[in-house]
Coordinates of C-alpha atoms in Angstrom, one line a residue:
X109 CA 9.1 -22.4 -3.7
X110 CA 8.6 -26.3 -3.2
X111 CA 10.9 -29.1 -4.1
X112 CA 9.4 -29.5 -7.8
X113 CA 10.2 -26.0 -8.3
X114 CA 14.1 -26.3 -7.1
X115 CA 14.8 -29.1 -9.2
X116 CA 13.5 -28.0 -12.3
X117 CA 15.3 -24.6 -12.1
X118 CA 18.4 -27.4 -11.0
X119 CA 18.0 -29.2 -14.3
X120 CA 17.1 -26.0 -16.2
X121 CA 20.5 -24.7 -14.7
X122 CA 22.2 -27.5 -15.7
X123 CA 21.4 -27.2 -19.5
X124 CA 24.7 -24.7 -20.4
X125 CA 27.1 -27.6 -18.6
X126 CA 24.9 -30.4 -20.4
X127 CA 25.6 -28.4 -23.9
X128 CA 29.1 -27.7 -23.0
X129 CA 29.9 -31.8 -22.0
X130 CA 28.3 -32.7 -24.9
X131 CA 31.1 -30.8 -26.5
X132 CA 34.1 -32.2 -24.5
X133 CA 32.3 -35.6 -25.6
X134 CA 32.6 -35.1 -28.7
X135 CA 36.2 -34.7 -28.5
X136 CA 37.0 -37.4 -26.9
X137 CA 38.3 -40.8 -29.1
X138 CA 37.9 -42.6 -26.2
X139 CA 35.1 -42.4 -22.8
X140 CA 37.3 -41.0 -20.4
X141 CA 35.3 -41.3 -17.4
X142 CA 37.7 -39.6 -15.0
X143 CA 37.8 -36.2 -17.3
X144 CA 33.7 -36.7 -16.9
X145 CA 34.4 -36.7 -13.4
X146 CA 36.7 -34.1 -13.3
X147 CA 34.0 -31.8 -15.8
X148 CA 30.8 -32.6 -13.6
X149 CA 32.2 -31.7 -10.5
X150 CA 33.7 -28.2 -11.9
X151 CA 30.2 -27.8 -13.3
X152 CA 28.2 -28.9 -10.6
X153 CA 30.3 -27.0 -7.9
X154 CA 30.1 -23.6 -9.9
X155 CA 26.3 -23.9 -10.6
X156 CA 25.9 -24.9 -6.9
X157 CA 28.0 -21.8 -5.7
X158 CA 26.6 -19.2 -8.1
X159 CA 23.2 -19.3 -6.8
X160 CA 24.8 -19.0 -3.3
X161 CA 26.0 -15.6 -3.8
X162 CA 23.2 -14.4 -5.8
X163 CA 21.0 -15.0 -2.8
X164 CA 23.4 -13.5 -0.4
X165 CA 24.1 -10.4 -2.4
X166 CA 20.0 -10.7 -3.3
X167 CA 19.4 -10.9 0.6
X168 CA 21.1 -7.4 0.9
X169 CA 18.3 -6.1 -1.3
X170 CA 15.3 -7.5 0.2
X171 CA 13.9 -5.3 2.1
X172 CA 14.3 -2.1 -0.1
X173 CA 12.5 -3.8 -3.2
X174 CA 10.2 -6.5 -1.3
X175 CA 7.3 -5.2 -3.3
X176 CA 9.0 -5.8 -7.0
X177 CA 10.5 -8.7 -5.9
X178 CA 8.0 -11.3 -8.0
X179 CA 8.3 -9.0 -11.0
X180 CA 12.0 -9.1 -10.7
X181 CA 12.2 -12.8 -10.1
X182 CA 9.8 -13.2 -13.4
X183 CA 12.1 -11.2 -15.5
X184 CA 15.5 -12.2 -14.6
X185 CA 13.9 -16.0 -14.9
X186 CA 12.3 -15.0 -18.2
X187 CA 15.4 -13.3 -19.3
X188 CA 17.6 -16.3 -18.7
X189 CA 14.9 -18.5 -20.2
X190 CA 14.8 -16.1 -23.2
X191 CA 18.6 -16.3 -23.5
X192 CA 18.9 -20.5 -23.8
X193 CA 15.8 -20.5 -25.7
X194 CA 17.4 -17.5 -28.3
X195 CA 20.6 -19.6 -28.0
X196 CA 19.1 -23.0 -29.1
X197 CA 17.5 -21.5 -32.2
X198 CA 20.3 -19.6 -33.5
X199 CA 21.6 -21.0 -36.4
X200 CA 25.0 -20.1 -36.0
X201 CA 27.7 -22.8 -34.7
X202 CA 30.6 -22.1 -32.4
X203 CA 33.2 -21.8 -33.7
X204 CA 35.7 -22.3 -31.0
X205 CA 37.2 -26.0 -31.8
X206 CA 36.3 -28.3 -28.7
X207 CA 38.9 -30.3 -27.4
X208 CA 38.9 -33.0 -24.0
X209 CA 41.1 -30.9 -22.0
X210 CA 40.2 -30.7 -18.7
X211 CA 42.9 -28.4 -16.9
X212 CA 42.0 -25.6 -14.4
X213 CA 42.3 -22.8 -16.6
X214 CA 40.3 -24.4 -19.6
X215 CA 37.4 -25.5 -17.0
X216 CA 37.3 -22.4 -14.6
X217 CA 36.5 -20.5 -17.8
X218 CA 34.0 -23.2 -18.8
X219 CA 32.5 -23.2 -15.6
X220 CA 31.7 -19.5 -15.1
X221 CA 30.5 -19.3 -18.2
X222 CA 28.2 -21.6 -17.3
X223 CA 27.1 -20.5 -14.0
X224 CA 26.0 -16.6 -14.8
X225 CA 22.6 -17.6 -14.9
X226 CA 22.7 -19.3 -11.9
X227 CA 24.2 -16.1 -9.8
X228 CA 21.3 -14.3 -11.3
X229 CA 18.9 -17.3 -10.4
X230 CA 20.3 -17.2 -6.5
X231 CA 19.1 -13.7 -6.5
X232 CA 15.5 -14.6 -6.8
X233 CA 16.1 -16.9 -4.3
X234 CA 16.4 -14.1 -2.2
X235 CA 12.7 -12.9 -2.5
X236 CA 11.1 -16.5 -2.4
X237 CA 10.5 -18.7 0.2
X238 CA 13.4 -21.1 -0.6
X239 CA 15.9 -23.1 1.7
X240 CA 18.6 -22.4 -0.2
X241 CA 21.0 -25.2 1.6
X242 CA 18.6 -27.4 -0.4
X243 CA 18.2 -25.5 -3.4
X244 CA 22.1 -25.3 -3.8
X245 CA 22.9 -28.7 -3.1
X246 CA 20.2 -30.4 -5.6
X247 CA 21.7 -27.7 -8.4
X248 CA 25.3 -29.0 -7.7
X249 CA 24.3 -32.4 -7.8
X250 CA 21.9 -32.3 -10.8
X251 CA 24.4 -30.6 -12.5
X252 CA 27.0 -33.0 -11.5
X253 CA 25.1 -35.7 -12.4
X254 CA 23.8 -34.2 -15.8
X255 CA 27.5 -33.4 -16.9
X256 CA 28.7 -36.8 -16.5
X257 CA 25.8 -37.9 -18.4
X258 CA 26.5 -35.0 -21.2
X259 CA 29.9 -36.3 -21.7
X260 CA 29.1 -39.9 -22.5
X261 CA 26.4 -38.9 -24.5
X262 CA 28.1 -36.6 -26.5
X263 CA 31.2 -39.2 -26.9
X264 CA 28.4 -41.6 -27.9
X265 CA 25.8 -39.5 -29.7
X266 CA 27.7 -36.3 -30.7
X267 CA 25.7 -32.9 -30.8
X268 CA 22.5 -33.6 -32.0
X269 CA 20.2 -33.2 -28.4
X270 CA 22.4 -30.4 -27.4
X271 CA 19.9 -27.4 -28.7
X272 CA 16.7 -29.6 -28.0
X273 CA 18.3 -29.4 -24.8
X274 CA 19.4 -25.8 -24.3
X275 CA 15.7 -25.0 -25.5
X276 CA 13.8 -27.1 -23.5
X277 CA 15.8 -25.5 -20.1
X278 CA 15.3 -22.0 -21.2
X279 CA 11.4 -23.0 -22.1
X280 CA 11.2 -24.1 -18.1
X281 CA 12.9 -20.9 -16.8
X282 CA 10.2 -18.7 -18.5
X283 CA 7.6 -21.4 -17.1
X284 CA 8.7 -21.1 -13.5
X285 CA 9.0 -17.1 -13.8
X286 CA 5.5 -17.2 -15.0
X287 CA 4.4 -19.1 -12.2
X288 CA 6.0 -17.1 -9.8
X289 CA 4.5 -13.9 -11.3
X290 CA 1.1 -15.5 -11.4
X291 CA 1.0 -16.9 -8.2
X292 CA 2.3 -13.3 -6.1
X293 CA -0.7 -11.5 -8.4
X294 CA -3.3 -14.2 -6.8
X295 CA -4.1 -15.5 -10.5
X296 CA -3.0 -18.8 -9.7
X297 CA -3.3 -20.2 -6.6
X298 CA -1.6 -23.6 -5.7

């Protein structure tokens, strides 16, 4: 998997925080750029660590289903993908009211929520040719970097790029699964 690859799974990763910092935006009266701080590096640690794990616990695995292993990186991308895109075109609002706090309980509950897809995104790592030292750093910082930009966006613009942007991440996921699947079948070749 080359660098193109890594960061666009990085910013497709990111797309959860970015929704969930628009939200924390939103409820700020004031730009508060140390609780931005404070909310990209929770965000950009957990989707940096997930993926970590996932490969480690996907390394375990490797050998046994080496032969599925592009077919189960296609559908755990596709079903992620499927998720944000299902996600983005639901109609239904949360409901939960958003506030700015940014303690540990309120943000270690954010962040995991936000990182599942990423565990199951380190996994595939696991049966693809990735440096994952790389691929785990450039998720934690794109994250980092797309959060801080999700809160000042949100306290600026409010919520209406938040499910163009949830889409558009799960609409990437699919595309890199698809690649993947295509390119271990010998239909593409790049």
């Amino acid at each position: 998997m080359g660098l193109v690859e890594i960061i666009l799974i990085a910013v497709s990763l990111a797309m959860d925080a970015f929704a969930v910092s628009i939200c924390k935006g939103l409820s700020m009266k004031k730009m508060d750029w140390k609780k931005a701080i404070i909310i990209g590096l929770y965000f950009g640690l957990f989707q940096g660590g997930m993926p970590l794990i996932g490969y480690f616990l996907g390394v375990g695995f490797e050998e046994s289903i080496k032969f599925i292993d592009h077919w189960i990186a296609f559908g755990l991308l596709a079903f992620i993908g499927g998720n944000m895109i299902k996600e983005a075109l639901s109609k239904k609002e949360d409901e939960d009211e958003v506030d700015d706090k940014v303690d540990f309980k309120t943000m270690l509950v954010l962040a995991i929520a936000t990182s599942i897809d990423a565990l199951a995104v380190g996994v595939t790592f696991a049966f693809l040719n990735v440096n994952i030292i790389l691929a785990v750093s450039l998720i934690a910082i794109i994250t980092f970097i797309i959060s801080c930009i999700g809160v000042k966006l949100g306290n600026v613009f409010g919520d209406k790029y938040e499910k163009k942007a949830e889409f558009a991440g799960g609409v990437v996921l699919v595309l890199i699964g698809l690649k993947i699947l295509l390119e271990h079948l010998g239909i593409l070749v790049l």
